[in-house]
Short mmCIF file of C-alpha atoms and ligand atoms in Angstrom, two decimals:
data_model
loop_
_atom_site.label_atom_id
_atom_site.label_comp_id
_atom_site.label_asym_id
_atom_site.label_seq_id
_atom_site.Cartn_x
_atom_site.Cartn_y
_atom_site.Cartn_z
CA MET Q 235 69.24 -141.72 19.36
CA SER Q 236 65.95 -141.31 17.44
CA GLU Q 237 62.90 -143.32 18.50
CA SER Q 238 61.85 -146.42 16.54
CA ILE Q 239 58.90 -146.16 14.13
CA ARG Q 240 56.02 -148.19 15.58
CA VAL Q 241 54.61 -150.48 12.87
CA ALA Q 242 51.45 -152.60 12.52
CA VAL Q 243 51.01 -155.29 9.87
CA LEU Q 244 47.55 -156.09 8.45
CA GLY Q 245 47.18 -159.49 6.78
CA ALA Q 246 49.92 -160.71 9.12
CA SER Q 247 49.11 -164.41 8.67
CA GLY Q 248 49.31 -164.32 4.87
CA ARG Q 249 52.25 -165.01 2.57
CA MET Q 250 53.35 -161.36 2.42
CA GLY Q 251 52.22 -160.57 5.95
CA THR Q 252 54.41 -163.23 7.59
CA THR Q 253 57.42 -162.10 5.54
CA THR Q 254 56.74 -158.47 6.47
CA VAL Q 255 56.35 -159.24 10.19
CA ARG Q 256 59.77 -160.91 10.15
CA ALA Q 257 61.37 -158.08 8.16
CA VAL Q 258 60.00 -155.39 10.51
CA GLN Q 259 61.13 -157.35 13.58
CA GLU Q 260 64.65 -157.60 12.15
CA ALA Q 261 64.88 -154.01 10.85
CA ASP Q 262 66.87 -151.30 12.61
CA GLY Q 263 64.73 -148.41 13.78
CA LEU Q 264 61.38 -150.20 13.42
CA GLU Q 265 59.28 -151.83 16.13
CA LEU Q 266 56.44 -154.27 15.39
CA VAL Q 267 53.59 -153.31 17.74
CA ALA Q 268 50.60 -155.09 16.15
CA ALA Q 269 50.01 -158.01 13.78
CA LEU Q 270 46.38 -158.34 12.63
CA ASP Q 271 44.56 -160.69 10.30
CA ALA Q 272 40.95 -161.28 9.19
CA GLY Q 273 38.47 -160.91 12.06
CA ASP Q 274 40.72 -158.68 14.17
CA ASP Q 275 39.49 -155.21 15.15
CA LEU Q 276 41.44 -152.45 13.41
CA ARG Q 277 41.28 -150.43 16.63
CA ALA Q 278 44.17 -152.64 17.82
CA VAL Q 279 46.40 -150.58 15.50
CA THR Q 280 45.80 -147.35 17.40
CA ASP Q 281 45.57 -149.13 20.78
CA ALA Q 282 49.13 -150.34 20.14
CA GLY Q 283 50.26 -146.80 19.26
CA ALA Q 284 51.27 -147.72 15.69
CA GLN Q 285 52.46 -144.81 13.55
CA VAL Q 286 52.55 -146.82 10.29
CA ALA Q 287 50.41 -149.76 9.17
CA VAL Q 288 51.48 -152.05 6.32
CA ASP Q 289 48.53 -153.59 4.44
CA PHE Q 290 48.99 -156.94 2.66
CA THR Q 291 45.39 -158.13 2.83
CA VAL Q 292 42.94 -158.75 -0.02
CA PRO Q 293 41.63 -156.43 -2.75
CA SER Q 294 38.09 -156.44 -1.27
CA VAL Q 295 39.10 -154.86 2.09
CA THR Q 296 42.25 -152.82 1.50
CA GLU Q 297 40.56 -149.51 0.59
CA GLN Q 298 38.33 -149.60 3.67
CA ASN Q 299 41.36 -150.39 5.85
CA VAL Q 300 43.15 -147.33 4.50
CA HIS Q 301 40.18 -145.01 5.22
CA VAL Q 302 40.05 -146.27 8.81
CA LEU Q 303 43.82 -145.77 9.21
CA VAL Q 304 43.68 -142.24 7.75
CA ASP Q 305 40.86 -141.31 10.14
CA ALA Q 306 43.02 -142.56 13.01
CA GLY Q 307 46.02 -140.50 11.83
CA VAL Q 308 48.05 -143.64 11.03
CA HIS Q 309 50.28 -143.59 7.91
CA ALA Q 310 49.70 -146.50 5.51
CA VAL Q 311 51.99 -148.52 3.27
CA VAL Q 312 49.83 -150.60 0.95
CA GLY Q 313 51.01 -153.54 -1.13
CA THR Q 314 47.61 -155.11 -1.67
CA THR Q 315 46.50 -154.96 -5.29
CA GLY Q 316 43.08 -154.22 -6.79
CA TRP Q 317 43.32 -150.42 -6.68
CA ASP Q 318 41.89 -148.37 -9.55
CA ASP Q 319 41.43 -144.68 -10.33
CA GLY Q 320 38.19 -144.59 -8.30
CA SER Q 321 39.61 -146.07 -5.08
CA LEU Q 322 42.84 -144.07 -5.37
CA GLY Q 323 40.81 -140.89 -5.95
CA ARG Q 324 38.72 -141.49 -2.82
CA VAL Q 325 41.86 -141.95 -0.68
CA HIS Q 326 43.45 -138.86 -2.24
CA ASP Q 327 40.35 -136.81 -1.34
CA HIS Q 328 40.19 -138.29 2.16
CA LEU Q 329 43.82 -137.33 2.79
CA LEU Q 330 42.98 -133.67 2.07
CA ARG Q 331 41.06 -133.78 5.36
CA ALA Q 332 43.94 -135.46 7.22
CA PRO Q 333 46.91 -133.10 6.97
CA GLY Q 334 50.23 -134.76 7.73
CA VAL Q 335 49.04 -138.30 7.07
CA GLY Q 336 50.76 -140.24 4.27
CA VAL Q 337 49.66 -143.23 2.21
CA VAL Q 338 51.99 -145.10 -0.16
CA VAL Q 339 50.29 -147.58 -2.51
CA ALA Q 340 52.76 -149.66 -4.50
CA PRO Q 341 51.75 -152.53 -6.77
CA ASN Q 342 55.26 -153.95 -6.47
CA PHE Q 343 57.93 -153.30 -3.82
CA ALA Q 344 60.70 -155.34 -5.51
CA LEU Q 345 63.38 -152.91 -6.62
CA GLY Q 346 63.99 -154.83 -9.85
CA ALA Q 347 60.32 -154.79 -10.75
CA VAL Q 348 60.11 -151.04 -10.17
CA LEU Q 349 63.18 -150.54 -12.36
CA ALA Q 350 61.71 -152.83 -15.06
CA MET Q 351 58.55 -150.69 -15.14
CA SER Q 352 60.65 -147.54 -15.34
CA PHE Q 353 62.75 -148.96 -18.20
CA ALA Q 354 59.54 -149.95 -20.00
CA ARG Q 355 58.14 -146.42 -19.72
CA GLN Q 356 61.44 -145.06 -21.05
CA ALA Q 357 61.56 -147.50 -23.99
CA ALA Q 358 57.87 -147.51 -24.93
CA ARG Q 359 57.96 -144.49 -27.22
CA TRP Q 360 60.48 -146.15 -29.53
CA PHE Q 361 58.47 -149.30 -30.31
CA GLU Q 362 55.43 -149.92 -32.48
CA SER Q 363 54.22 -152.92 -30.44
CA ALA Q 364 54.04 -153.51 -26.68
CA GLU Q 365 52.54 -156.38 -24.68
CA VAL Q 366 52.93 -157.46 -21.04
CA VAL Q 367 53.04 -161.05 -19.73
CA GLU Q 368 52.79 -161.59 -15.99
CA LEU Q 369 53.39 -165.01 -14.41
CA HIS Q 370 52.42 -165.83 -10.81
CA HIS Q 371 51.77 -168.61 -8.31
CA PRO Q 372 48.29 -170.16 -8.71
CA ASP Q 373 47.05 -168.99 -5.26
CA LYS Q 374 46.85 -165.39 -6.45
CA VAL Q 375 43.22 -164.16 -6.50
CA ASP Q 376 43.46 -161.23 -8.93
CA ALA Q 377 44.38 -161.09 -12.60
CA PRO Q 378 46.06 -159.36 -14.22
CA SER Q 379 48.54 -158.49 -11.48
CA GLY Q 380 48.67 -154.98 -10.07
CA THR Q 381 52.21 -154.74 -11.41
CA ALA Q 382 51.13 -155.63 -14.95
CA ARG Q 383 48.34 -153.05 -14.82
CA HIS Q 384 50.76 -150.37 -13.59
CA THR Q 385 53.28 -151.39 -16.27
CA ALA Q 386 50.71 -151.25 -19.05
CA GLN Q 387 49.34 -147.90 -17.86
CA GLY Q 388 52.88 -146.47 -17.85
CA ILE Q 389 53.58 -147.78 -21.35
CA ALA Q 390 50.25 -146.41 -22.61
CA ALA Q 391 50.94 -142.98 -21.10
CA ALA Q 392 54.44 -142.89 -22.64
CA ARG Q 393 53.05 -143.89 -26.04
CA ALA Q 394 50.34 -141.23 -25.85
CA ALA Q 395 52.85 -138.55 -24.83
CA ALA Q 396 54.99 -139.50 -27.83
CA GLY Q 397 52.00 -139.31 -30.16
CA LEU Q 398 51.99 -143.03 -31.01
CA GLY Q 399 48.73 -144.55 -32.18
CA SER Q 400 47.26 -147.96 -31.37
CA VAL Q 401 49.48 -151.03 -31.28
CA PRO Q 402 49.08 -153.00 -34.51
CA ASP Q 403 46.76 -156.01 -34.23
CA ALA Q 404 44.84 -157.51 -37.14
CA THR Q 405 42.91 -160.00 -34.96
CA THR Q 406 39.26 -160.21 -35.96
CA GLN Q 407 38.57 -163.79 -34.86
CA ALA Q 408 39.66 -165.09 -31.45
CA LEU Q 409 38.55 -167.27 -28.58
CA ASP Q 410 37.52 -165.13 -25.58
CA GLY Q 411 40.65 -164.15 -23.67
CA ALA Q 412 43.11 -165.27 -26.33
CA ARG Q 413 44.46 -161.74 -26.71
CA GLY Q 414 44.56 -161.08 -22.96
CA ALA Q 415 43.14 -158.05 -21.15
CA ASP Q 416 43.16 -154.56 -22.63
CA VAL Q 417 44.74 -152.07 -20.21
CA ASP Q 418 44.65 -148.62 -21.81
CA GLY Q 419 45.22 -150.24 -25.22
CA VAL Q 420 48.10 -152.48 -24.08
CA ARG Q 421 47.44 -156.24 -24.01
CA VAL Q 422 48.22 -157.99 -20.71
CA HIS Q 423 48.44 -161.78 -20.37
CA ALA Q 424 48.29 -163.65 -17.04
CA VAL Q 425 49.89 -167.07 -16.41
CA ARG Q 426 49.23 -169.00 -13.16
CA LEU Q 427 51.69 -171.84 -12.52
CA ARG Q 428 52.69 -173.88 -9.45
CA GLY Q 429 56.31 -173.17 -8.59
CA LEU Q 430 56.23 -169.50 -9.61
CA VAL Q 431 56.29 -166.53 -7.23
CA ALA Q 432 56.01 -163.25 -9.23
CA HIS Q 433 57.42 -162.62 -12.69
CA GLU Q 434 56.85 -160.20 -15.55
CA GLU Q 435 57.97 -159.84 -19.14
CA ILE Q 436 57.52 -156.65 -21.10
CA LEU Q 437 57.75 -157.24 -24.84
CA LEU Q 438 58.47 -154.29 -27.14
CA GLY Q 439 58.60 -154.88 -30.88
CA ASN Q 440 59.60 -153.18 -34.09
CA THR Q 441 60.05 -154.65 -37.54
CA GLY Q 442 63.10 -156.91 -37.26
CA GLU Q 443 63.74 -156.54 -33.50
CA MET Q 444 62.33 -157.13 -30.05
CA LEU Q 445 63.35 -155.76 -26.66
CA THR Q 446 62.41 -158.00 -23.70
CA ILE Q 447 62.50 -156.58 -20.17
CA ARG Q 448 62.06 -159.34 -17.59
CA HIS Q 449 61.92 -159.35 -13.82
CA ASP Q 450 61.69 -162.37 -11.49
CA SER Q 451 60.87 -162.45 -7.80
CA PHE Q 452 61.94 -165.94 -6.69
CA ASP Q 453 61.25 -165.27 -3.01
CA ARG Q 454 58.98 -162.84 -1.13
CA VAL Q 455 62.00 -161.40 0.66
CA SER Q 456 62.60 -159.54 -2.63
CA PHE Q 457 59.77 -157.18 -1.69
CA MET Q 458 61.11 -156.32 1.76
CA PRO Q 459 63.72 -153.61 1.00
CA GLY Q 460 60.98 -151.65 -0.78
CA VAL Q 461 58.46 -152.19 2.02
CA LEU Q 462 60.95 -151.04 4.67
CA LEU Q 463 61.93 -148.02 2.56
CA ALA Q 464 58.26 -147.03 2.27
CA VAL Q 465 57.68 -147.47 6.03
CA ARG Q 466 60.63 -145.21 6.82
CA ARG Q 467 59.67 -142.56 4.24
CA VAL Q 468 55.87 -142.40 4.58
CA VAL Q 469 56.05 -140.68 7.97
CA ASP Q 470 57.51 -137.58 6.24
CA ARG Q 471 55.47 -137.83 3.05
CA PRO Q 472 51.92 -136.51 3.52
CA GLY Q 473 49.27 -137.24 0.91
CA LEU Q 474 48.97 -140.09 -1.57
CA THR Q 475 51.96 -141.63 -3.37
CA VAL Q 476 51.27 -144.30 -5.99
CA GLY Q 477 54.29 -146.38 -6.99
CA LEU Q 478 57.67 -146.91 -5.36
CA GLU Q 479 59.33 -145.12 -8.29
CA HIS Q 480 58.53 -141.83 -6.52
CA LEU Q 481 60.60 -142.89 -3.47
CA LEU Q 482 63.49 -144.10 -5.63
CA GLY Q 483 63.76 -140.87 -7.64
CA LEU Q 484 62.92 -142.64 -10.91
CA PRO Q 485 61.01 -140.83 -13.67
CA ALA Q 486 57.28 -141.49 -13.14
N1 NAD K 270 53.06 -154.76 -3.65
C1 NAD K 270 53.82 -155.86 -3.67
O1 NAD K 270 55.05 -155.81 -3.81
C2 NAD K 270 53.14 -157.19 -3.50
C3 NAD K 270 53.90 -158.37 -3.42
C4 NAD K 270 53.23 -159.56 -3.21
C5 NAD K 270 51.86 -159.58 -3.08
N2 NAD K 270 51.17 -158.41 -3.18
C6 NAD K 270 49.73 -158.34 -2.97
O2 NAD K 270 49.49 -158.43 -1.58
C7 NAD K 270 48.21 -159.01 -1.35
C8 NAD K 270 48.37 -160.18 -0.39
O3 NAD K 270 49.11 -161.20 -1.02
P1 NAD K 270 49.43 -162.57 -0.25
O4 NAD K 270 50.08 -163.45 -1.25
O5 NAD K 270 50.12 -162.26 1.03
O6 NAD K 270 47.95 -163.09 0.05
P2 NAD K 270 47.48 -164.06 1.23
O7 NAD K 270 46.14 -164.57 0.81
O8 NAD K 270 48.55 -165.04 1.55
O9 NAD K 270 47.32 -163.09 2.48
C9 NAD K 270 46.26 -162.21 2.68
C10 NAD K 270 45.97 -162.19 4.18
O10 NAD K 270 45.05 -161.15 4.44
C11 NAD K 270 44.16 -161.64 5.44
N3 NAD K 270 42.95 -160.82 5.48
C12 NAD K 270 41.82 -160.92 4.74
N4 NAD K 270 40.94 -159.97 5.12
C13 NAD K 270 41.54 -159.25 6.09
C14 NAD K 270 41.14 -158.14 6.89
N5 NAD K 270 39.92 -157.57 6.74
N6 NAD K 270 42.00 -157.63 7.81
C15 NAD K 270 43.21 -158.19 7.98
N7 NAD K 270 43.65 -159.26 7.27
C16 NAD K 270 42.81 -159.77 6.34
C17 NAD K 270 43.93 -163.10 5.06
O11 NAD K 270 43.39 -163.86 6.11
C18 NAD K 270 45.35 -163.51 4.69
O12 NAD K 270 46.06 -163.97 5.82
C19 NAD K 270 47.67 -159.37 -2.73
O13 NAD K 270 46.83 -158.35 -3.19
C20 NAD K 270 48.92 -159.44 -3.60
O14 NAD K 270 48.66 -159.19 -4.94
C21 NAD K 270 51.78 -157.24 -3.40
O1 LIG K 271 51.95 -162.69 -5.29
C1 LIG K 271 51.22 -161.74 -5.61
O2 LIG K 271 49.97 -161.77 -5.51
C2 LIG K 271 51.85 -160.52 -6.15
N1 LIG K 271 51.09 -159.48 -6.33
C3 LIG K 271 51.52 -158.21 -6.81
C4 LIG K 271 50.82 -157.88 -8.09
O3 LIG K 271 49.65 -158.25 -8.27
O4 LIG K 271 51.41 -157.21 -8.93
C5 LIG K 271 53.02 -158.07 -6.88
C6 LIG K 271 53.71 -159.30 -7.25
C7 LIG K 271 53.29 -160.48 -6.37
#
């Protein structure tokens, strides 16, 4: 019988951290060896012999956590949002000096959300207009969501590859924020509402028709199959992987 993968969870007292601790404890072939939160010394990860650390902390600390883990030879599965090309580039470069170590950064681990993003990338080339609406619980600190950014970037890349120009928009007068954030030319709107967990609508329009792709996470357990998949796969996946689509064999 193969040995269990030894797992640490960072941000273990948070909403995602507590759900992840439970999922790892209940998963076959995984062993929870450390559960850390703010104020804990990251050396506890290596002291406990963790092979993989799952990071669900806050955007302001997640990159630094990953550099420390890479230096310690610990694989990382990162769900915390707030990553951009600069922070991803620094981790990519760092990993060149840490052969064998893997880092998976995924803005959304829910399988339906990953499929929705993939469908949006596939559909984007056929529509003149595209906008993204994300809807979350009001305790979320970042806006727009990491998922909405990743979705919009994917749509923008698909549009560019197909030779599409800018989305049509005649707005010349607007209150600040009325047209949402501009992510690579795709407008992204953020709703914060008590009662919600994590939701996204991708709106694609042509004259006379609209395609709506919607995903709803009603419970944080929806993220766990993706988190556990990433934990099991990262140990054999050196370097940086951005997006769960790469582990699911979906077109990137
Ligand atoms: N990728 C996904 O599928 C997915 C799903 C849900 C949430 N998220 C993201 O995960 C992150 C966490 O979300 P949440 O709702 O659990 O937030 P949360 O505020 O409930 O939890 C964050 C936890 O991190 C802890 N923390 C802060 N600094 C730390 C440090 N230096 N070391 C260790 N722990 C530290 C906090 O004390 C808190 O317990 C957010 O960025 C959110 O957007 C991603
Ligand atoms: O609850 C959150 O916070 C979520 N964050 C991620 C994001 O920003 O995309 C994923 C969905 C839930």
